[in-house]
Amino acid sequence: MIVTDWIHSIAGFFILLTMALGTDCGSNPLFLHEYWLFGTAFVGLNLFQFGFTKFCPLGLILKALGVPVCRHTNK
């Protein structure tokens, strides 16, 4: 997996997790507090600003950890 694959996977997981923790539908056993929805907004805003600036803090962290930036194909 390359950096963008990891970013999409982590962002998607974080959105699902914070939605589950922040949505009270009466029988949600994971609900903790509605402030967890700010996590969803944070991820959404980061994805939105990345569309304009091409700056992603998670991308910098993943690159520093040695995750490849592009796929190398031998064609």
XYZ file of C-alpha atoms in Angstrom:
75
model
C 0.000 0.000 0.000
C 1.179 3.494 -0.797
C 0.683 6.721 1.170
C -2.642 7.652 -0.444
C -4.038 4.162 0.185
C -3.142 4.450 3.868
C -4.610 7.956 4.109
C -7.932 6.838 2.639
C -8.058 3.738 4.849
C -7.196 5.581 8.068
C -9.537 8.493 7.299
C -12.405 6.136 6.488
C -11.856 4.108 9.662
C -11.638 7.257 11.795
C -14.850 8.660 10.300
C -16.730 5.405 10.938
C -15.362 5.163 14.485
C -16.194 8.749 15.468
C -19.657 8.483 13.902
C -20.315 5.343 15.968
C -19.030 6.988 19.161
C -20.917 10.243 18.582
C -24.321 9.166 17.276
C -27.000 8.362 19.854
C -29.828 6.448 18.233
C -31.183 5.025 21.483
C -29.707 1.558 21.171
C -26.135 2.323 20.097
C -23.853 0.476 22.545
C -20.805 2.446 21.338
C -22.244 5.933 21.969
C -20.113 7.979 24.352
C -20.752 11.652 23.640
C -21.870 13.801 20.736
C -18.550 15.692 20.834
C -16.989 12.704 19.054
C -18.606 14.124 15.912
C -15.979 16.870 15.967
C -13.498 14.127 15.022
C -15.549 13.411 11.921
C -15.585 17.112 11.063
C -11.811 17.335 11.630
C -11.105 14.511 9.177
C -13.554 15.964 6.662
C -11.963 19.410 6.866
C -8.482 17.935 6.425
C -9.612 16.026 3.340
C -11.278 19.195 2.009
C -8.221 21.395 2.524
C -5.991 18.717 0.973
C -7.977 19.110 -2.239
C -6.810 22.714 -2.494
C -3.389 22.765 -0.834
C -2.106 19.195 -1.363
C -0.864 19.324 2.266
C -1.694 16.363 4.497
C -0.207 15.987 8.003
C -0.841 12.218 7.988
C 0.953 11.984 4.645
C 4.042 13.592 6.165
C 3.969 11.138 9.060
C 3.556 8.132 6.769
C 6.401 9.298 4.509
C 8.645 9.723 7.571
C 7.784 6.141 8.559
C 8.978 4.941 5.165
C 5.669 4.217 3.421
C 6.214 4.353 -0.365
C 4.783 7.317 -2.249
C 4.154 5.581 -5.580
C 3.754 2.101 -6.953
C 6.741 0.785 -8.834
C 5.725 -1.367 -11.761
C 8.138 -3.250 -13.962
C 6.653 -2.995 -17.433
